[in-house]
Every structure is written in structure tokens, then in C-alpha cells.
Tab-separated table of C-alpha atoms and ligand atoms in Angstrom:
chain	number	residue	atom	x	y	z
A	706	UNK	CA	0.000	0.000	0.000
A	707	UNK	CA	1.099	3.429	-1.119
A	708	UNK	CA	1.588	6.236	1.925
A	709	UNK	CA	-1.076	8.535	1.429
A	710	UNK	CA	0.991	12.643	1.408
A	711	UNK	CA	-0.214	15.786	1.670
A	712	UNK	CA	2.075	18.072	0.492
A	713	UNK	CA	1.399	21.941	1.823
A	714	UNK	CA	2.528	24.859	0.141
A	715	UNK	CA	2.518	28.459	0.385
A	716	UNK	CA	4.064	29.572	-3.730
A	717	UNK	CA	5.557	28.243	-6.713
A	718	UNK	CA	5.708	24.677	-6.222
A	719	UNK	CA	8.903	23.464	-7.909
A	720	UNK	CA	9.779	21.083	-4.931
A	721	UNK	CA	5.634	19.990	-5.197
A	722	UNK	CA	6.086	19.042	-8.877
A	723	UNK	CA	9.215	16.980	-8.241
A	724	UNK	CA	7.390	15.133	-5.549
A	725	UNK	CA	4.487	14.656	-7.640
A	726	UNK	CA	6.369	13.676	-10.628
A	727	UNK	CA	8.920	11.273	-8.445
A	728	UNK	CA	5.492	9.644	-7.156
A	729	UNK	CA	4.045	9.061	-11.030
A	730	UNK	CA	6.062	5.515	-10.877
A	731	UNK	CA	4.260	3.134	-9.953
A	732	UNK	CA	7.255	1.341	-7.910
A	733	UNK	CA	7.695	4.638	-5.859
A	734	UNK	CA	5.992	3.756	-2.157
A	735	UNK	CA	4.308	7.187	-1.422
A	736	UNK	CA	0.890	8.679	-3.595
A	737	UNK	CA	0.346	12.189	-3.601
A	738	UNK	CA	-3.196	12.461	-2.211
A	739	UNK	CA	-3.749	16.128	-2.032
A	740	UNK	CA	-1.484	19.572	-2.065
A	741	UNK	CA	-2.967	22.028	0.203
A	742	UNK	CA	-2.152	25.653	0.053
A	743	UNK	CA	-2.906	28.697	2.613
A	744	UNK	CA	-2.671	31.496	-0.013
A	745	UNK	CA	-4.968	31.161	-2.702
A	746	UNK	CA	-2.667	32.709	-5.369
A	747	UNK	CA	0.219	30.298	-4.786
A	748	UNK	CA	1.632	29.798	-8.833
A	749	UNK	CA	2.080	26.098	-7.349
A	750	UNK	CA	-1.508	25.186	-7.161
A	751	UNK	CA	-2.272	25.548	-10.861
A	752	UNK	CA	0.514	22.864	-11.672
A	753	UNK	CA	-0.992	20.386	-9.097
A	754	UNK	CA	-4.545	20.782	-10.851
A	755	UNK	CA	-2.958	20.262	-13.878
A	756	UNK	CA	-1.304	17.447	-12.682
A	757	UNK	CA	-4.725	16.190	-11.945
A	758	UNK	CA	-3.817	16.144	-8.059
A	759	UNK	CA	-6.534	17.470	-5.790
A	760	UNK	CA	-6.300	20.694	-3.818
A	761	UNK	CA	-7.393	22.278	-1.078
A	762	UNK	CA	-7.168	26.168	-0.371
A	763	UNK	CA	-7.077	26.593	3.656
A	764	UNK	CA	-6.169	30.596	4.046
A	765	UNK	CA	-4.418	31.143	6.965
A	766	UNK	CA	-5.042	35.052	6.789
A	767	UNK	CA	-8.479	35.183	8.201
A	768	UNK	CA	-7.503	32.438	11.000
A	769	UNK	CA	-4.961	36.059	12.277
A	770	UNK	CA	-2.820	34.909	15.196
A	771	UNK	CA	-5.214	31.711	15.892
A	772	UNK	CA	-2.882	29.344	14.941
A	773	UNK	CA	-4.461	25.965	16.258
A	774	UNK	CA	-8.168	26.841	14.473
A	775	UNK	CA	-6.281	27.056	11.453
A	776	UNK	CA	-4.365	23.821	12.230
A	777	UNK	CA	-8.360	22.201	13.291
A	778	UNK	CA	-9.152	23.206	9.633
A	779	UNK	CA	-6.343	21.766	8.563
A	780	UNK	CA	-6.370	18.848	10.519
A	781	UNK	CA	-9.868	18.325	8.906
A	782	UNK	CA	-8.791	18.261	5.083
A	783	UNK	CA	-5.351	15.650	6.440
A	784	UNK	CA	-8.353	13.142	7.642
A	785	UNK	CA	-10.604	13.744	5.060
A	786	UNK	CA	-7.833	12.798	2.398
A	787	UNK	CA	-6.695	9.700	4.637
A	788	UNK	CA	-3.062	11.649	4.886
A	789	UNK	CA	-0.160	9.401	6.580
A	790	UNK	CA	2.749	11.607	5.634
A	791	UNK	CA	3.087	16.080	5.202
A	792	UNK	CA	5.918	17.086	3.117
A	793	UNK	CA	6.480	20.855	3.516
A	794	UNK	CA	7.316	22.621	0.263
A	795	UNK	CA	7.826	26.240	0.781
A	796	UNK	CA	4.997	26.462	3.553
A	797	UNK	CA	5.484	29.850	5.266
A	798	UNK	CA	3.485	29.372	8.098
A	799	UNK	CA	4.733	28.155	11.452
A	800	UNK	CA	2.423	25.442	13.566
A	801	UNK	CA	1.951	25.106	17.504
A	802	UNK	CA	4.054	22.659	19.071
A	803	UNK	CA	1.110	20.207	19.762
A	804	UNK	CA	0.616	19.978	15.612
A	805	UNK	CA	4.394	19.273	15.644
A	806	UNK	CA	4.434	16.725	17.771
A	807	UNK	CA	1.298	14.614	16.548
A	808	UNK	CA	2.919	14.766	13.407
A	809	UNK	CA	6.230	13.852	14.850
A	810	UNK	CA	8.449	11.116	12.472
A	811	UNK	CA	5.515	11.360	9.771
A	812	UNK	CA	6.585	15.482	8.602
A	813	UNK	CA	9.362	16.635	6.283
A	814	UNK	CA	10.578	19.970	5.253
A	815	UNK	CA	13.338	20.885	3.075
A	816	UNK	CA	15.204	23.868	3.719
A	817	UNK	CA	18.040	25.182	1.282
A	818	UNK	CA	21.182	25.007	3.064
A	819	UNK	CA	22.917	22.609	4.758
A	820	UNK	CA	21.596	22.725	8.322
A	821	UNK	CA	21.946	23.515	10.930
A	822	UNK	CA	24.005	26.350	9.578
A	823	UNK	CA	21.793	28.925	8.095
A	824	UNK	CA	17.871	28.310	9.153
A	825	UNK	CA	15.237	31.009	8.681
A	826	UNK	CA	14.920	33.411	6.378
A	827	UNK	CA	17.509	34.388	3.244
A	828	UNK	CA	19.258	30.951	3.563
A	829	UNK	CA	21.625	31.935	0.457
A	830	UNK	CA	22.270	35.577	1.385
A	831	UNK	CA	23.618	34.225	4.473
A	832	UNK	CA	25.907	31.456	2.845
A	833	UNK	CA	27.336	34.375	0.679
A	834	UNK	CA	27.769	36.244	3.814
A	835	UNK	CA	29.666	34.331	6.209
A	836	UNK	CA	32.144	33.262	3.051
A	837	UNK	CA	31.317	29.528	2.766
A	838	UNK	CA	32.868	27.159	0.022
A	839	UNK	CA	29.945	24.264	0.129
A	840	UNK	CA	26.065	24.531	0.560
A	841	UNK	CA	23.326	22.887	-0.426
A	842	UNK	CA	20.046	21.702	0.525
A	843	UNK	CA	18.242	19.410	3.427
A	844	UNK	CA	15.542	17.772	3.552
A	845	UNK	CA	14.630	16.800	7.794
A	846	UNK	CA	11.752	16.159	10.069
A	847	UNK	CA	9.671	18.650	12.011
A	848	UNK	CA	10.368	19.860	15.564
A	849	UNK	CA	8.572	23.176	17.168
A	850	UNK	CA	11.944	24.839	16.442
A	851	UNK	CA	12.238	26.825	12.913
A	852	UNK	CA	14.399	24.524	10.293
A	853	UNK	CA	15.541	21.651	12.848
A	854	UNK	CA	15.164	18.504	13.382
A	855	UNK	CA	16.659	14.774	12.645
A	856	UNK	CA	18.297	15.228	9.219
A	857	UNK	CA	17.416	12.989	6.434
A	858	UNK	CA	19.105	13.987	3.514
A	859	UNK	CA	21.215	16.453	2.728
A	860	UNK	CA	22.748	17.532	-1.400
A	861	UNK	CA	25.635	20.081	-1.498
A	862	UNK	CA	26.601	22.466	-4.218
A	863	UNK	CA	29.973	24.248	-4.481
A	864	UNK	CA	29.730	28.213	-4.363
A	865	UNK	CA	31.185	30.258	-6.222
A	866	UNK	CA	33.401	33.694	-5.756
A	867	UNK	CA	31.106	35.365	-8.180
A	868	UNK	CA	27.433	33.943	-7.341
A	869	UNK	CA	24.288	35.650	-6.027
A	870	UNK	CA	21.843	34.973	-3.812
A	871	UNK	CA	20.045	34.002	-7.266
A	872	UNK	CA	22.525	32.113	-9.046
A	873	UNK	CA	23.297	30.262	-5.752
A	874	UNK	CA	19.324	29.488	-5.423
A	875	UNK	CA	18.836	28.089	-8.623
A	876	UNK	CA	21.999	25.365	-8.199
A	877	UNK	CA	20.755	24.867	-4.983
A	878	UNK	CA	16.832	24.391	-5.943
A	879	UNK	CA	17.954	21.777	-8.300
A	880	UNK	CA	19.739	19.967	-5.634
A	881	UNK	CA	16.736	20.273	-3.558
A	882	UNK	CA	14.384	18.544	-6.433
A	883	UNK	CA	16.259	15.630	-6.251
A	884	UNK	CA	16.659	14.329	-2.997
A	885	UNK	CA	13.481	15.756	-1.487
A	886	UNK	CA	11.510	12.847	-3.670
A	887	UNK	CA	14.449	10.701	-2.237
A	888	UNK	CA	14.076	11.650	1.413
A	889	UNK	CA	10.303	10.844	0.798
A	890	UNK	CA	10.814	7.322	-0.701
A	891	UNK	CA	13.015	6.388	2.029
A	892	UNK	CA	10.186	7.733	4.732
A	893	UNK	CA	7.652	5.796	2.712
A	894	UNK	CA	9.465	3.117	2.458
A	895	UNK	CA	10.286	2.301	6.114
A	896	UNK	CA	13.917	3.036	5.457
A	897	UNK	CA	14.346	5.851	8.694
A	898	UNK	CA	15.147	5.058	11.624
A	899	UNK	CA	14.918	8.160	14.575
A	900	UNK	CA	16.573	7.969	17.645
A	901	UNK	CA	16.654	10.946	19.195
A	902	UNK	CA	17.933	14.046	17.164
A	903	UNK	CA	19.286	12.102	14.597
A	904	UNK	CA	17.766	9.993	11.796
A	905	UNK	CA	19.630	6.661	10.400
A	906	UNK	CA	18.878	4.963	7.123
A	907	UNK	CA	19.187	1.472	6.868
A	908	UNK	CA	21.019	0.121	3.431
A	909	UNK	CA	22.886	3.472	2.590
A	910	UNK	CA	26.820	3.277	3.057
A	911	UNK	CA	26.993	3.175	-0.691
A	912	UNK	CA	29.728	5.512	-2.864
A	913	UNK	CA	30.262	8.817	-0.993
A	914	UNK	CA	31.973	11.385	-3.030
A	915	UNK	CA	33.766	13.962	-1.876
A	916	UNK	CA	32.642	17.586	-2.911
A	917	UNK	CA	35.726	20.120	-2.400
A	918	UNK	CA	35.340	24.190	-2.755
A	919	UNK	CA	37.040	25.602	-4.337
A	920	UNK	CA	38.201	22.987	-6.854
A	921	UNK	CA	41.543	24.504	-8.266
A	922	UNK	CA	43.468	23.282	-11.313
B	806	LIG	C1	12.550	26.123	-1.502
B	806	LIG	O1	13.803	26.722	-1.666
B	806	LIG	C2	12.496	25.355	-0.209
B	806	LIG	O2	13.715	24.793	0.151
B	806	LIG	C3	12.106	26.424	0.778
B	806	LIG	O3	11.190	27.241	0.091
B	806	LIG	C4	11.445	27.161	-1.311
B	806	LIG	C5	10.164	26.725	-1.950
B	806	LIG	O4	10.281	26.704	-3.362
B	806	LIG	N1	11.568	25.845	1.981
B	806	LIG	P1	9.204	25.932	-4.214
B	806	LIG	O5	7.850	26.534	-3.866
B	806	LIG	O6	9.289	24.486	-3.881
B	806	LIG	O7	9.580	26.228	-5.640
């Protein structure tokens, strides 16, 4: 049986259509049951219709400060679609601890840098700021604290004397379309292990490759 996932988002989408088109095999072990937005001008829900996935629109502005009766309406549309698994892709809205924790183990977020250097906002301004020769992307469970959490899976890109927060972004976003459908089959798939803060996966130990910044000659 296929994991039924929600996937929330807040915008474009790009890390919604990877999922989505990641879960079009039929050997992958997770089905995208529903993407579920709180804005309803996020770009991202036109490609999920036209994926022929269902949507929801929850809007989170009218709910103000009342975070857990827009969680309850929330929480409504996860049970109505039978949801076992949330990805987060580009959800800008924090949730209480108590949604955090019932959703413990079964919700992933991916964030783009490697964490836990950089969480919050401007991710890639801050690489570029402190200097750094490697980032990337990571894809990790939910805890009540902002971009933390067991780590799942993590892709890193090489950065470059002359990028921007933009060119940085885009090398990065690709990154982050690739594992985040990995992170998800290995959830699905009863691959992770958590103990603790940190996550395990059983069968990896395959070919590591070394990424070194600045490569020279
Ligand atoms: C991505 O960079 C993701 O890592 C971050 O928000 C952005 C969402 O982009 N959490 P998209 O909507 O998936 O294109």
C-alpha cells in the first residue's frame, strides 16, 4: 500500500512538482493524495490541478494569530484525504508545538542550506555572507523549532566567488528537487530510523563522493 501525502505549500511549487512527478512511478511507495495551500494565489496550485492532483485552499489570513483553528481546519482536510505523511514545500506558516508533535516522524521539510548552519529566512544571502565554500540543501523532520530537526538527507553544491543569492538558489533548488523525492521514498518506504535528534537509514553506506570548494586546477 502506497503512503497517502499531503504536500502543503505556500508559492511556486517546484519542490511539489518533483514530488508529484517522483510519485508518477508506480514502484515509488508514497501517492500524492492532495497539495494544500494557505494562499490562494500560490503559482504552485495551478501545476498540481494540472497534474490532476486534488487541492485544497485553507487561508491562513483570516484564522490572524489563531494558529491551532487554522491547524483544526487543517487537521480536517489531512483526515478527510486519509493523509499518513506532510511534506512541507515552501509552507510559510509556522504550527503550535502540539501539531508538531502529533505529526512527529511522519513530517518533512526541506530547507536550502545545509543545516543547521543557516535556518530562517535568506538561507543563500547568508551562505554568501559568512564566506562559505559548500552549501546545499536538506531535507529533515519537524520539531517546534524553525528549520531543525533529525536530518534525512542532505545535497551540497559548491559556491562560487562570483554567485548571487540568485545564481546560488537556482543550483541549490535543483539539488533540492532531487533528494526531497528521495528523502520521501526512504520515509515511505520504512527506510528511517529516529533515535533521538538524529535519523539513520538502513542500506545506505553506498559511494560517498567527496565535494571540495574551491576545486583549483
Ligand atoms: C525552496 O527553496 C524550499 O527549500 C524552501 O522554500 C522554497 C520553496 O520553493 N523551503 P518551491 O515553492 O518548492 O519552488
Amino acid at each position: 500500500m502506497k503512503r497517502r501525502v499531503a504536500i502543503l505549500i505556500s508559492g511556486r511549487g517546484s519542490n511539489m512538482a518533483a514530488l508529484i512527478e517522483a510519485a508518477r512511478a508506480s514502484d515509488f511507495p508514497a501517492e500524492i493524495a492532495v497539495v494544500i495551500s494557505n494562499r490562494t494565489d500560490a503559482a504552485g496550485l495551478e501545476k498540481a490541478r494540472a497534474s490532476g492532483i486534488s487541492t485544497a485552499v485553507i487561508e491562513s489570513k483570516p484564522f490572524g494569530k489563531d494558529r491551532a483553528a487554522f491547524e483544526q481546519a487543517l487537521e480536517a482536510t489531512l483526515s478527510d484525504h486519509g493523509i499518513e505523511v506532510i511534506c512541507l514545500a515552501g509552507f510559510m506558516r509556522l504550527f503550535t508545538a502540539e501539531f508538531v508533535q502529533r505529526w512527529y516522524g511522519r513530517m518533512l521539510n526541506i530547507h536550502p542550506s545545509l543545516l543547521p548552519s543557516f535556518p530562517g529566512l535568506d538561507p543563500h544571502g547568508q551562505a554568501l555572507r559568512a564566506g562559505v565554500k559548500i552549501s546545499g540543501a536538506t531535507v529533515h523532520f519537524v520539531i517546534p523549532e524553525t528549520d531543525a530537526g533529525p536530518i534525512v538527507m542532505q545535497g551540497a553544491v559548491a559556491v562560487r566567488d562570483d554567485d548571487t543569492a540568485e545564481t546560488l538558489s537556482a543550483r541549490i533548488l535543483d539539488v533540492e528537487h532531487r533528494i526531497y523525492p528521495e528523502a520521501l521514498r526512504l520515509l515511505a518506504s520504512g527506510r528511517l530510523a529516529l533515535e533521538g535528534e538524529r535519523c539513520s537509514t538502513a542500506g545506505s553506506g553506498g559511494r560517498i563522493e567527496a565535494l571540495i570548494s574551491p576545486a583549483t586546477g
